Short mmCIF file of C-alpha atoms in Angstrom, two decimals:
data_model
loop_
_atom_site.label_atom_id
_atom_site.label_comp_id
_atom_site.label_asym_id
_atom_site.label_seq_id
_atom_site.Cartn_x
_atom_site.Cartn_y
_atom_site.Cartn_z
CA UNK A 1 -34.48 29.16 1.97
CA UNK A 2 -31.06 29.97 3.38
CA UNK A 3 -30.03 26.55 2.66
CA UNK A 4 -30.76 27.09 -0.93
CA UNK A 5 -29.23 30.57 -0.81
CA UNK A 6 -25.96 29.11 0.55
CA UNK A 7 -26.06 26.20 -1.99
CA UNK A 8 -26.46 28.43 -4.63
CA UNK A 9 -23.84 30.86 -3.28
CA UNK A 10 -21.41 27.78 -3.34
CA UNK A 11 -22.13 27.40 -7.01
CA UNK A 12 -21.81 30.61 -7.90
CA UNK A 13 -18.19 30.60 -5.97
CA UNK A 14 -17.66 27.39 -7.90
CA UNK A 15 -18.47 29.24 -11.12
CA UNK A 16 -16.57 32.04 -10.35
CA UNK A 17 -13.01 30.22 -9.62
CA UNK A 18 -13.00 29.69 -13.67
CA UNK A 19 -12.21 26.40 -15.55
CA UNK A 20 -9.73 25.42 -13.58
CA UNK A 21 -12.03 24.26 -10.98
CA UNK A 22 -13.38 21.23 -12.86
CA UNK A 23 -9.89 19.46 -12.89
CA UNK A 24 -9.69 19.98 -8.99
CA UNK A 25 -13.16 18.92 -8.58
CA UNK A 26 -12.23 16.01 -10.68
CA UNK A 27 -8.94 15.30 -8.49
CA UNK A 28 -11.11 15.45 -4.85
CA UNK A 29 -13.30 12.54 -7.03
CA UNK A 30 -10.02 10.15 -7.54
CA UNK A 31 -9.33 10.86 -3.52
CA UNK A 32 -12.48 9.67 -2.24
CA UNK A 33 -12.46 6.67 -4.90
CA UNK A 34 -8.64 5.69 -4.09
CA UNK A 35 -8.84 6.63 -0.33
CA UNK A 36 -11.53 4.18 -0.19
CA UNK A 37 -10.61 1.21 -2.15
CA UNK A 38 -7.56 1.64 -0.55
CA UNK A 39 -9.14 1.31 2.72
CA UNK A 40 -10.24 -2.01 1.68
CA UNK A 41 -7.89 -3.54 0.32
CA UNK A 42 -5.59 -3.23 3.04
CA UNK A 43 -7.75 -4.60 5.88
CA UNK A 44 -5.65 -6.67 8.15
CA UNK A 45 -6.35 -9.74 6.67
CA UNK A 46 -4.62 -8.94 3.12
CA UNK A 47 -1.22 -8.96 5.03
CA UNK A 48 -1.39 -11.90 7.70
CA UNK A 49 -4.65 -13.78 8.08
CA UNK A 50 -5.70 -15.07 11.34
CA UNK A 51 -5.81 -18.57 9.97
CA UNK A 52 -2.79 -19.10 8.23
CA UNK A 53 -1.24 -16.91 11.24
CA UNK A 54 -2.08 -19.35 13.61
CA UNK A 55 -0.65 -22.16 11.30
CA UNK A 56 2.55 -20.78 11.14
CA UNK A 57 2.87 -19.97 15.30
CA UNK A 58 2.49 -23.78 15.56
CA UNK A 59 4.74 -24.98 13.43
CA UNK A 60 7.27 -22.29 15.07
CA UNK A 61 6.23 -23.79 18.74
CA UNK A 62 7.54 -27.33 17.38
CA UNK A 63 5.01 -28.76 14.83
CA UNK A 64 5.78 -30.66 12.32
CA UNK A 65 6.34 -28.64 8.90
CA UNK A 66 4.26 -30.40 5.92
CA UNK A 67 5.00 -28.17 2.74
CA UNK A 68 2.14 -29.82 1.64
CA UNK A 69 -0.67 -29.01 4.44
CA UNK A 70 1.34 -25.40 4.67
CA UNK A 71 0.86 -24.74 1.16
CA UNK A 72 -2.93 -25.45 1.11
CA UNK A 73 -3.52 -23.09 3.87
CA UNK A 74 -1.77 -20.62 1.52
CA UNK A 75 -4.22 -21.23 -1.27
CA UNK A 76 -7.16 -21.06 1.42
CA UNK A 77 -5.66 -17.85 2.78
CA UNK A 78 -5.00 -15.60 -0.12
CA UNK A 79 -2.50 -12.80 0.95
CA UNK A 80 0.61 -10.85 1.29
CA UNK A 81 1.72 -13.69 3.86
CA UNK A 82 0.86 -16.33 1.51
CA UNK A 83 2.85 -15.28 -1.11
CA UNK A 84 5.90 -14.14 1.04
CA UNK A 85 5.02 -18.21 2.37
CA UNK A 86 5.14 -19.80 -0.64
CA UNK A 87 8.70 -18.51 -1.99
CA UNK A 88 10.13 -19.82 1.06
CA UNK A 89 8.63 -23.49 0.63
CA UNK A 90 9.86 -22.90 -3.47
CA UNK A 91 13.11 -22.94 -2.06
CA UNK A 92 13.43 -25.08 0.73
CA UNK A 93 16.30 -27.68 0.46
CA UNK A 94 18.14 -24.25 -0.67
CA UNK A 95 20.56 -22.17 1.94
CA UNK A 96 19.03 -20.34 4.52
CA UNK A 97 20.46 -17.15 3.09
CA UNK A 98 18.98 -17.17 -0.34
CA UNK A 99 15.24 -18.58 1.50
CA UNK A 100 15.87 -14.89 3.50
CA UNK A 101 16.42 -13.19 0.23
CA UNK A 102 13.24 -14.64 -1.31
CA UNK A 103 11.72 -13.24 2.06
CA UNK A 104 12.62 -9.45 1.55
CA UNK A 105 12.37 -9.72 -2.48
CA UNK A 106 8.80 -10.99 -2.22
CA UNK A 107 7.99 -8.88 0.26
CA UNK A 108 8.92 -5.72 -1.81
CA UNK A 109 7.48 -6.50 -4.81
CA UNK A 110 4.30 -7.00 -2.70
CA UNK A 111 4.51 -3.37 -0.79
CA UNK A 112 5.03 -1.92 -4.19
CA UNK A 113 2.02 -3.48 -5.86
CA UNK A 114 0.29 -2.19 -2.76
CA UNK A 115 1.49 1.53 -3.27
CA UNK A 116 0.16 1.05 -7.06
CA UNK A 117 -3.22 2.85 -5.71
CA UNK A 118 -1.81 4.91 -3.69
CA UNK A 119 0.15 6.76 -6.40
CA UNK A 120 -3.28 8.73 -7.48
CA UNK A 121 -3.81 10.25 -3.86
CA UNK A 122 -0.14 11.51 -4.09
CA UNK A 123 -0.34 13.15 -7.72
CA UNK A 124 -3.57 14.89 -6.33
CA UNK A 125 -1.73 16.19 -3.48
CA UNK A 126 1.02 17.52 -5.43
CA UNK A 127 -0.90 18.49 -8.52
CA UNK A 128 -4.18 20.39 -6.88
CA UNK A 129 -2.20 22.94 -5.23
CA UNK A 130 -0.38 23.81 -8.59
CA UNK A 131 -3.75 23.90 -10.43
CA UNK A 132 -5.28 26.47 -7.65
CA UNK A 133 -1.84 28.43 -8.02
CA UNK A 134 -2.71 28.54 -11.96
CA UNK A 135 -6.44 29.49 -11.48
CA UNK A 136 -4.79 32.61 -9.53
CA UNK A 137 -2.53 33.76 -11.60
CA UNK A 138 -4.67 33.15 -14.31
CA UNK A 139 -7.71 35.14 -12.59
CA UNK A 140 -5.03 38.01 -11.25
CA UNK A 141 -4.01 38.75 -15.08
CA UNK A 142 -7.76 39.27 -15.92
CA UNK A 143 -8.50 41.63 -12.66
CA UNK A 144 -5.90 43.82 -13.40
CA UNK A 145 -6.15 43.39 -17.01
CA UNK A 146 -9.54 44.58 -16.70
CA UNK A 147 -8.86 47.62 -13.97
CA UNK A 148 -6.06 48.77 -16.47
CA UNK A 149 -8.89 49.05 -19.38
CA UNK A 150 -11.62 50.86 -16.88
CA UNK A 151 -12.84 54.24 -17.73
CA UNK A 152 -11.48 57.36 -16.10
CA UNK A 153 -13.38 57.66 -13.15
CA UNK A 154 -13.89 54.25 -12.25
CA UNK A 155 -13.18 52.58 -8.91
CA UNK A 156 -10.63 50.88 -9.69
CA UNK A 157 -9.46 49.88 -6.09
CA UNK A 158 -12.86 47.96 -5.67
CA UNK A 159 -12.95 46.44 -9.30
CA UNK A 160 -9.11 45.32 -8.57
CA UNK A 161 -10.35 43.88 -4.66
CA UNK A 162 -13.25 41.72 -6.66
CA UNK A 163 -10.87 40.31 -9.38
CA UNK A 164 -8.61 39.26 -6.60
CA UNK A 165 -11.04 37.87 -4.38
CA UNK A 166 -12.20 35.34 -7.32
CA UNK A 167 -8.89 34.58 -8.66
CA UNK A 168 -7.93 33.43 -5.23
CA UNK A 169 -10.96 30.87 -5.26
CA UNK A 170 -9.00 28.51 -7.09
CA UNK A 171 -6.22 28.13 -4.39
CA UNK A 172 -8.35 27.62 -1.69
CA UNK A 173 -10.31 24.81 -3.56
CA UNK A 174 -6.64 23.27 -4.48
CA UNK A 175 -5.28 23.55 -1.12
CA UNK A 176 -9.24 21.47 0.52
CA UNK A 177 -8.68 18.96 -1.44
CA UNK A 178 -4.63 18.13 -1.10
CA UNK A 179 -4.19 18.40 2.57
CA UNK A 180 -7.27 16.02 3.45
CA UNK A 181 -5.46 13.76 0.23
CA UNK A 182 -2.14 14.36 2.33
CA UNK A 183 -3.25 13.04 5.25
CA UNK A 184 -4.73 10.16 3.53
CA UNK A 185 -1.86 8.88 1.40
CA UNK A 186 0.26 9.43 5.00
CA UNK A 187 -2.30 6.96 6.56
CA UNK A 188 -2.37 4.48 3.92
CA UNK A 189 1.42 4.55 3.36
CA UNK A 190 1.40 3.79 7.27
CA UNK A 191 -1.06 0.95 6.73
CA UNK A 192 0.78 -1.14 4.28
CA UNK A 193 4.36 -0.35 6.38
CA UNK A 194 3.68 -2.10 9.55
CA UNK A 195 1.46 -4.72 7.52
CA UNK A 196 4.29 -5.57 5.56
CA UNK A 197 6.66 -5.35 8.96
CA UNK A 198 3.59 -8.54 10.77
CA UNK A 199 4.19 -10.41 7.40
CA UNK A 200 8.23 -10.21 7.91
CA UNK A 201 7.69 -11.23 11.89
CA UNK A 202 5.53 -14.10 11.49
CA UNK A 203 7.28 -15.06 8.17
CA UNK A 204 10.61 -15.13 9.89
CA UNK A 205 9.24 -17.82 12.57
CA UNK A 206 9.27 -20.64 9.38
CA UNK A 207 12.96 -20.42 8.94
CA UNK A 208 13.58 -22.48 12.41
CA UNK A 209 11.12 -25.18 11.12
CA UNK A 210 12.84 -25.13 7.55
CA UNK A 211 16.35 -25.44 9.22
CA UNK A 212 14.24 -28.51 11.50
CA UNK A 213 13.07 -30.05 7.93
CA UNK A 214 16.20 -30.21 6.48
CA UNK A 215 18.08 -31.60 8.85
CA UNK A 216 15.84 -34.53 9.66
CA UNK A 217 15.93 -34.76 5.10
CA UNK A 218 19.77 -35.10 5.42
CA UNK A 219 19.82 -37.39 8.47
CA UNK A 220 17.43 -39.97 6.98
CA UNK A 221 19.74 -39.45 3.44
CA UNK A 222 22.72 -40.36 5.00
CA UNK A 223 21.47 -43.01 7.62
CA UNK A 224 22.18 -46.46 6.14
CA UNK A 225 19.48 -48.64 4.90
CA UNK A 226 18.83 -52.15 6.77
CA UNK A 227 20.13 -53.99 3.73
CA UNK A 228 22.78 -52.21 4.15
CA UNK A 229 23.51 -53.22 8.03
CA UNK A 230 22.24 -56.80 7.26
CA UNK A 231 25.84 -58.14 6.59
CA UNK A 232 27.22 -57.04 9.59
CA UNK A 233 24.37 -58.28 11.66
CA UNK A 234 25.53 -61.80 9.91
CA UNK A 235 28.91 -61.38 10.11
CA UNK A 236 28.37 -60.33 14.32
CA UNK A 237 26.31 -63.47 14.50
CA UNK A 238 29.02 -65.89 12.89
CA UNK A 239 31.71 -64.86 14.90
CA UNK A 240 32.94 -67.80 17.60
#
């Protein structure tokens, strides 16, 4: 029975703090959702997937770099490394500068479409407070409104204690819901940082094997074909 009396209490407290305590409800809701799709979507392996991590170590220990066989581990490994992966590959043949540009431009545009979802949590922290702040003020007006209109007589130090004790409801429901959502968005924010630091470490261990690919491209371009070296074979041979 005390559970129900508690419960009860809580709704009548919930009551109490006026309209204004739908919208914060309604902000703690897009928390939890965000905060935990969040959560999931940046597991370790959406930023640098075992697999394709282990592909990439061996190619910067002094495999041989296949675009090819690199790029199909890309498309079995969907993630922020595989993208980063791929604009470097686009542009291979290309100077090393502009393959490190693709690097960090990829790589933003990825953190960014990361923080997409994390933009909710953040409005809720800075928006709940203000809308407990409102339910105050909004709640003080009306207590002393109504201790300013009681009759002669009245207590009005205990009507004016009441009013204030609801209207201050409202900021205490603002403030539990934006500091948990603070601490959130500060974890998540943390989350997708260092991911996004892994994918620029192991990313930066291809350039070596590009350099590698390209050289071996431009030796075999300018070696000379045998029909090429055929004459002088000849004209060695015919010599007296």
């Amino acid at each position: 029975m005390n559970d129900l009396g508690d419960l009860r209490t809580l709704w009548e407290l919930f009551l109490a703090g006026g309209p204004l305590m739908w919208p914060i409800t309604a902000m703690s809701l897009l928390v939890v959702a965000f905060g935990l799709e969040r959560l999931v979507a940046l597991r370790s392996g959406r930023f640098v997937p075992r697999g394709l991590a282990a592909k990439l170590r061996a190619i910067a220990d002094g495999a041989a770099l296949d675009p090819r066989e690199v790029s199909a581990f890309c498309d079995a490994h969907p993630s922020v490394l595989a993208t980063v992966v791929r604009a470097m590959l686009a542009r291979i043949g290309r100077p090393l500068a502009e393959i490190e540009h693709a690097v960090e431009t990829v790589s933003n545009r990825e953190a960014s479409r990361l923080y997409a979802n994390i933009r909710p949590i953040s409005l809720a922290v800075s928006i709940t407070p203000l809308l407990g702040l409102l339910g105050t003020v909004q709640g003080m007006i009306i207590a002393f409104y109504t201790t300013a209109n009681l009759e002669a007589g009245a207590n009005r130090s205990a009507e004016l204690a009441g009013g204030i004790y609801l209207a201050l409801i409202t900021t205490f429901a603002g403030l539990c819901v934006a500091i948990p959502a603070a601490v959130i968005a500060h974890y998540l924010e943390g989350r997708i940082l260092s991911g996004c630091r892994r994918v620029d470490d192991v990313a930066s261990r291809l350039l070596p094997a590009i350099e590698r690919l390209e050289h071996r491209s431009r030796d075999s371009a300018s070696a000379p074909r045998p029909s090429e070296r055929q004459p002088d074979r000849i004209a060695a041979v015919r010599k007296p």
